[in-house]
């Protein structure tokens, strides 16, 4: 389909299931684009140009290509920019030429994914620029739309951020509810250590939780909802023994001050949870 590949993500399945949803496959009278079939001749051909109406960071073009090629394998597609590129308003992103019905049927799915992923990448770039700190890394979270995690985290990387955990499997993250059941931060961390977990991120929201977490074997501290003076105190107490991460209540206005406290990471759920879609259009011309 394309050479785009992400570990754990099945592009062909994603494209197939997305198109099936739009076409109503399996539903009464479903399985077709009734408008295109009734209005557009089967042999009609279009050329098309996808362009950005805003200044954005591009993400998702290879996925858009896969939607068009799924319906017209011979469609001619030219990518004019690359994912991760910042572009000005009015920039052409992609040119297409092929079967008109296929283009119209795939159009919305292709645009939806490029608009969403470019919106994520653009917001990430804004946060990186607002943070203005090469010694601190911007992280995403698990606050992703179900089914889109791999793509959204890819878009974060295109915007200049980095990925936190990909899921529940690749690191332990001990939060307040885990501590509630275990009885203390120390006990929760010790249980993870005893289970053989190698990477143990422990959330602390008070200074007095830091030493017990470190003594028990935490490999990273997530400093939750702390203001800059408290973050500085926490970083000083940790004294480089493990990486530190600031989280909670971080926005474009507060990220610079929190990153300047000496933390290694700042994590922001909004990057994937509520990034506004980029304004991207696709205009066709009959051939």
Short mmCIF file of C-alpha atoms in Angstrom, two decimals:
data_model
loop_
_atom_site.label_atom_id
_atom_site.label_comp_id
_atom_site.label_asym_id
_atom_site.label_seq_id
_atom_site.Cartn_x
_atom_site.Cartn_y
_atom_site.Cartn_z
CA UNK A 1 0.00 0.00 0.00
CA UNK A 2 2.82 2.38 1.05
CA UNK A 3 6.15 1.88 2.77
CA UNK A 4 4.83 3.67 5.86
CA UNK A 5 5.20 1.42 8.90
CA UNK A 6 4.87 1.83 12.64
CA UNK A 7 5.58 -0.98 15.15
CA UNK A 8 2.30 -2.41 16.37
CA UNK A 9 0.19 -0.56 13.78
CA UNK A 10 -1.50 -2.32 10.85
CA UNK A 11 -1.96 0.32 8.16
CA UNK A 12 -3.88 -1.93 5.76
CA UNK A 13 -6.34 -2.94 8.46
CA UNK A 14 -6.77 0.68 9.60
CA UNK A 15 -7.52 1.84 6.06
CA UNK A 16 -9.87 -1.06 5.39
CA UNK A 17 -11.85 -0.60 8.60
CA UNK A 18 -12.07 3.17 8.20
CA UNK A 19 -13.38 2.91 4.65
CA UNK A 20 -15.78 0.15 5.68
CA UNK A 21 -17.20 2.44 8.36
CA UNK A 22 -17.75 5.25 5.84
CA UNK A 23 -19.20 2.94 3.19
CA UNK A 24 -21.49 1.12 5.60
CA UNK A 25 -20.16 -2.31 4.74
CA UNK A 26 -22.30 -4.96 6.44
CA UNK A 27 -25.30 -2.65 6.90
CA UNK A 28 -28.58 -2.83 4.94
CA UNK A 29 -28.07 -1.08 1.58
CA UNK A 30 -24.48 -0.32 2.61
CA UNK A 31 -21.18 -1.03 0.99
CA UNK A 32 -21.15 1.80 -1.52
CA UNK A 33 -20.71 5.52 -2.06
CA UNK A 34 -24.23 6.16 -3.30
CA UNK A 35 -23.55 9.78 -4.29
CA UNK A 36 -20.47 9.11 -6.41
CA UNK A 37 -22.00 6.01 -8.00
CA UNK A 38 -25.13 7.87 -9.01
CA UNK A 39 -23.50 11.11 -10.19
CA UNK A 40 -19.97 10.29 -11.41
CA UNK A 41 -19.36 8.02 -14.45
CA UNK A 42 -17.33 4.92 -13.61
CA UNK A 43 -14.55 5.88 -16.04
CA UNK A 44 -14.31 9.56 -15.04
CA UNK A 45 -10.89 10.80 -13.97
CA UNK A 46 -9.90 13.64 -11.67
CA UNK A 47 -6.75 15.46 -10.73
CA UNK A 48 -6.56 16.83 -7.22
CA UNK A 49 -4.45 19.06 -5.01
CA UNK A 50 -4.37 18.83 -1.20
CA UNK A 51 -3.28 22.10 0.40
CA UNK A 52 -2.98 23.73 3.80
CA UNK A 53 -5.10 26.78 4.58
CA UNK A 54 -3.11 27.57 7.75
CA UNK A 55 0.49 27.52 8.92
CA UNK A 56 0.92 23.93 10.15
CA UNK A 57 3.35 21.12 10.81
CA UNK A 58 2.45 18.33 8.39
CA UNK A 59 1.69 14.77 9.52
CA UNK A 60 -0.22 11.87 8.01
CA UNK A 61 0.41 12.21 4.27
CA UNK A 62 1.55 8.57 3.81
CA UNK A 63 -1.66 7.41 5.52
CA UNK A 64 -3.73 9.60 3.20
CA UNK A 65 -1.92 8.04 0.24
CA UNK A 66 -2.91 4.60 1.50
CA UNK A 67 -6.61 5.53 1.48
CA UNK A 68 -6.49 6.65 -2.15
CA UNK A 69 -4.40 3.68 -3.30
CA UNK A 70 -6.75 1.25 -1.54
CA UNK A 71 -9.52 2.28 -3.96
CA UNK A 72 -7.38 2.99 -7.02
CA UNK A 73 -4.06 1.10 -6.85
CA UNK A 74 -2.87 2.88 -9.99
CA UNK A 75 -3.55 6.40 -8.72
CA UNK A 76 -0.69 8.78 -9.43
CA UNK A 77 0.32 10.53 -6.20
CA UNK A 78 3.07 13.07 -5.69
CA UNK A 79 4.00 14.20 -2.19
CA UNK A 80 5.17 17.81 -2.32
CA UNK A 81 6.26 18.06 1.33
CA UNK A 82 7.25 15.54 4.00
CA UNK A 83 5.71 14.72 7.36
CA UNK A 84 7.36 16.92 9.98
CA UNK A 85 7.74 19.88 7.62
CA UNK A 86 6.41 23.25 8.80
CA UNK A 87 4.50 24.90 5.93
CA UNK A 88 2.94 28.29 5.30
CA UNK A 89 -0.74 28.89 4.48
CA UNK A 90 -1.52 28.02 0.88
CA UNK A 91 1.17 25.35 0.58
CA UNK A 92 0.35 22.43 -1.73
CA UNK A 93 0.93 19.14 0.11
CA UNK A 94 -0.02 16.45 -2.39
CA UNK A 95 -1.04 16.08 -6.04
CA UNK A 96 -3.21 13.21 -7.26
CA UNK A 97 -4.50 11.87 -10.56
CA UNK A 98 -6.77 8.88 -11.01
CA UNK A 99 -10.27 7.45 -10.89
CA UNK A 100 -12.77 10.14 -9.87
CA UNK A 101 -15.04 7.87 -7.85
CA UNK A 102 -12.09 6.47 -5.89
CA UNK A 103 -10.86 9.97 -5.09
CA UNK A 104 -14.24 11.15 -3.90
CA UNK A 105 -14.88 8.04 -1.81
CA UNK A 106 -11.47 8.20 -0.10
CA UNK A 107 -11.43 12.00 0.24
CA UNK A 108 -12.99 12.41 3.68
CA UNK A 109 -11.07 9.58 5.34
CA UNK A 110 -7.79 10.88 3.91
CA UNK A 111 -8.49 14.47 4.92
CA UNK A 112 -9.71 13.51 8.38
CA UNK A 113 -6.46 11.77 9.24
CA UNK A 114 -4.17 14.46 7.80
CA UNK A 115 -6.15 17.23 9.50
CA UNK A 116 -6.08 15.45 12.85
CA UNK A 117 -2.45 14.35 12.79
CA UNK A 118 -1.25 17.69 11.44
CA UNK A 119 -3.24 19.37 14.21
CA UNK A 120 -1.40 17.26 16.79
CA UNK A 121 2.00 17.93 15.22
CA UNK A 122 1.27 21.66 15.00
CA UNK A 123 0.24 21.90 18.66
CA UNK A 124 3.32 19.93 19.73
CA UNK A 125 5.56 22.36 17.84
CA UNK A 126 3.85 25.27 19.63
CA UNK A 127 4.58 23.65 23.00
CA UNK A 128 8.20 22.94 22.09
CA UNK A 129 8.67 26.55 21.04
CA UNK A 130 6.93 27.87 24.16
CA UNK A 131 9.07 25.63 26.37
CA UNK A 132 12.21 27.02 24.71
CA UNK A 133 14.49 24.65 26.60
CA UNK A 134 16.80 22.19 24.80
CA UNK A 135 17.61 20.50 28.10
CA UNK A 136 13.99 19.46 28.71
CA UNK A 137 12.00 16.99 26.61
CA UNK A 138 8.29 17.37 25.84
CA UNK A 139 6.34 14.13 26.28
CA UNK A 140 2.86 13.02 25.33
CA UNK A 141 0.65 10.76 27.50
CA UNK A 142 -1.80 7.86 27.08
CA UNK A 143 -4.65 10.36 26.61
CA UNK A 144 -5.21 9.31 23.02
CA UNK A 145 -8.28 8.57 20.91
CA UNK A 146 -8.97 4.81 20.99
CA UNK A 147 -7.57 3.16 17.88
CA UNK A 148 -5.37 6.12 16.98
CA UNK A 149 -2.61 5.90 19.57
CA UNK A 150 0.18 4.83 17.24
CA UNK A 151 -0.71 7.51 14.70
CA UNK A 152 -1.12 10.26 17.28
CA UNK A 153 2.17 9.42 18.94
CA UNK A 154 3.78 9.41 15.48
CA UNK A 155 2.37 12.91 14.97
CA UNK A 156 3.88 13.98 18.31
CA UNK A 157 7.29 12.95 17.01
CA UNK A 158 6.67 14.84 13.76
CA UNK A 159 6.00 17.96 15.83
CA UNK A 160 9.26 17.66 17.75
CA UNK A 161 8.04 15.94 20.91
CA UNK A 162 8.82 12.50 22.29
CA UNK A 163 6.67 9.60 23.40
CA UNK A 164 5.98 8.56 26.98
CA UNK A 165 4.75 5.01 27.48
CA UNK A 166 3.13 3.52 24.37
CA UNK A 167 0.75 1.60 26.62
CA UNK A 168 0.32 -0.26 29.86
CA UNK A 169 2.91 -2.87 28.93
CA UNK A 170 6.21 -1.05 28.54
CA UNK A 171 6.68 0.53 31.97
CA UNK A 172 5.01 0.63 35.37
CA UNK A 173 3.48 3.97 36.32
CA UNK A 174 2.47 4.06 39.96
CA UNK A 175 -0.19 6.67 40.62
CA UNK A 176 -2.37 7.61 43.57
CA UNK A 177 -4.86 4.76 43.14
CA UNK A 178 -2.05 2.19 43.13
CA UNK A 179 -0.63 3.78 46.27
CA UNK A 180 -4.09 3.73 47.85
CA UNK A 181 -4.30 -0.05 47.46
CA UNK A 182 -0.66 -0.74 48.34
CA UNK A 183 -0.80 1.49 51.42
CA UNK A 184 2.19 3.72 50.67
CA UNK A 185 4.46 4.92 47.89
CA UNK A 186 7.29 2.78 49.24
CA UNK A 187 5.19 -0.38 49.30
CA UNK A 188 3.79 0.21 45.80
CA UNK A 189 7.26 0.67 44.32
CA UNK A 190 8.64 -2.31 46.22
CA UNK A 191 5.90 -4.52 44.80
CA UNK A 192 6.83 -3.47 41.25
CA UNK A 193 10.51 -4.12 41.98
CA UNK A 194 9.68 -7.55 43.42
CA UNK A 195 7.68 -8.34 40.27
CA UNK A 196 10.81 -7.78 38.19
CA UNK A 197 9.67 -4.58 36.49
CA UNK A 198 12.70 -2.73 35.13
CA UNK A 199 11.22 0.73 34.49
CA UNK A 200 9.15 2.10 37.37
CA UNK A 201 7.73 5.60 37.11
CA UNK A 202 6.29 6.79 40.40
CA UNK A 203 3.96 9.76 40.68
CA UNK A 204 4.48 11.95 43.73
CA UNK A 205 2.51 15.05 44.59
CA UNK A 206 4.26 15.83 47.87
CA UNK A 207 7.90 16.42 48.74
CA UNK A 208 7.80 13.85 51.54
CA UNK A 209 7.02 11.07 49.05
CA UNK A 210 10.28 11.52 47.13
CA UNK A 211 12.75 9.72 49.40
CA UNK A 212 10.50 6.68 50.02
CA UNK A 213 9.95 6.30 46.27
CA UNK A 214 13.66 6.50 45.52
CA UNK A 215 14.65 4.21 48.38
CA UNK A 216 12.20 1.58 47.13
CA UNK A 217 13.65 1.59 43.62
CA UNK A 218 11.69 4.02 41.43
CA UNK A 219 13.55 4.73 38.19
CA UNK A 220 11.74 8.00 37.38
CA UNK A 221 9.69 10.44 39.43
CA UNK A 222 6.60 12.09 38.01
CA UNK A 223 6.17 15.34 39.92
CA UNK A 224 2.45 15.97 39.68
CA UNK A 225 0.71 19.34 39.93
CA UNK A 226 3.68 21.11 41.54
CA UNK A 227 4.31 24.80 41.04
CA UNK A 228 7.79 25.95 39.96
CA UNK A 229 9.18 26.64 43.46
CA UNK A 230 8.15 23.16 44.63
CA UNK A 231 9.49 21.60 41.42
CA UNK A 232 12.87 23.22 42.02
CA UNK A 233 12.91 21.86 45.56
CA UNK A 234 12.00 18.39 44.30
CA UNK A 235 14.69 18.42 41.60
CA UNK A 236 17.27 19.45 44.19
CA UNK A 237 16.23 16.62 46.51
CA UNK A 238 16.47 14.08 43.71
CA UNK A 239 19.94 15.43 42.88
CA UNK A 240 20.23 13.61 39.56
CA UNK A 241 19.61 10.14 40.98
CA UNK A 242 16.74 9.48 38.55
CA UNK A 243 15.06 11.49 35.78
CA UNK A 244 12.26 13.82 36.82
CA UNK A 245 9.07 14.71 34.98
CA UNK A 246 6.64 17.57 35.57
CA UNK A 247 2.99 16.94 34.79
CA UNK A 248 -0.43 18.35 35.54
CA UNK A 249 -1.85 21.78 34.75
CA UNK A 250 0.74 22.53 32.08
CA UNK A 251 -0.26 24.79 29.20
CA UNK A 252 1.41 27.15 26.75
CA UNK A 253 1.57 29.87 29.40
CA UNK A 254 3.12 27.74 32.15
CA UNK A 255 5.38 25.26 30.35
CA UNK A 256 8.46 27.49 30.12
CA UNK A 257 8.59 28.18 33.86
CA UNK A 258 8.06 24.52 34.74
CA UNK A 259 10.71 23.31 32.30
CA UNK A 260 13.16 25.87 33.68
CA UNK A 261 13.07 24.22 37.12
CA UNK A 262 15.55 21.56 36.01
CA UNK A 263 13.14 18.68 35.33
CA UNK A 264 14.18 16.33 32.54
CA UNK A 265 10.71 15.98 31.05
CA UNK A 266 7.40 17.80 30.85
CA UNK A 267 4.33 15.76 29.87
CA UNK A 268 1.16 17.27 28.42
CA UNK A 269 -2.04 15.28 27.82
CA UNK A 270 -3.61 17.96 25.64
CA UNK A 271 -1.15 17.26 22.82
CA UNK A 272 -3.19 14.25 21.74
CA UNK A 273 -6.35 14.65 23.76
CA UNK A 274 -7.63 17.92 22.35
CA UNK A 275 -5.43 19.26 19.56
CA UNK A 276 -7.55 21.27 17.08
CA UNK A 277 -7.69 19.90 13.55
CA UNK A 278 -5.59 21.64 10.92
CA UNK A 279 -7.45 23.38 8.09
CA UNK A 280 -6.55 21.34 5.01
CA UNK A 281 -8.47 21.19 1.74
CA UNK A 282 -8.59 18.98 -1.34
CA UNK A 283 -9.73 20.46 -4.66
CA UNK A 284 -10.48 18.38 -7.75
CA UNK A 285 -10.44 19.09 -11.47
CA UNK A 286 -12.10 16.85 -14.07
CA UNK A 287 -9.74 15.43 -16.72
#
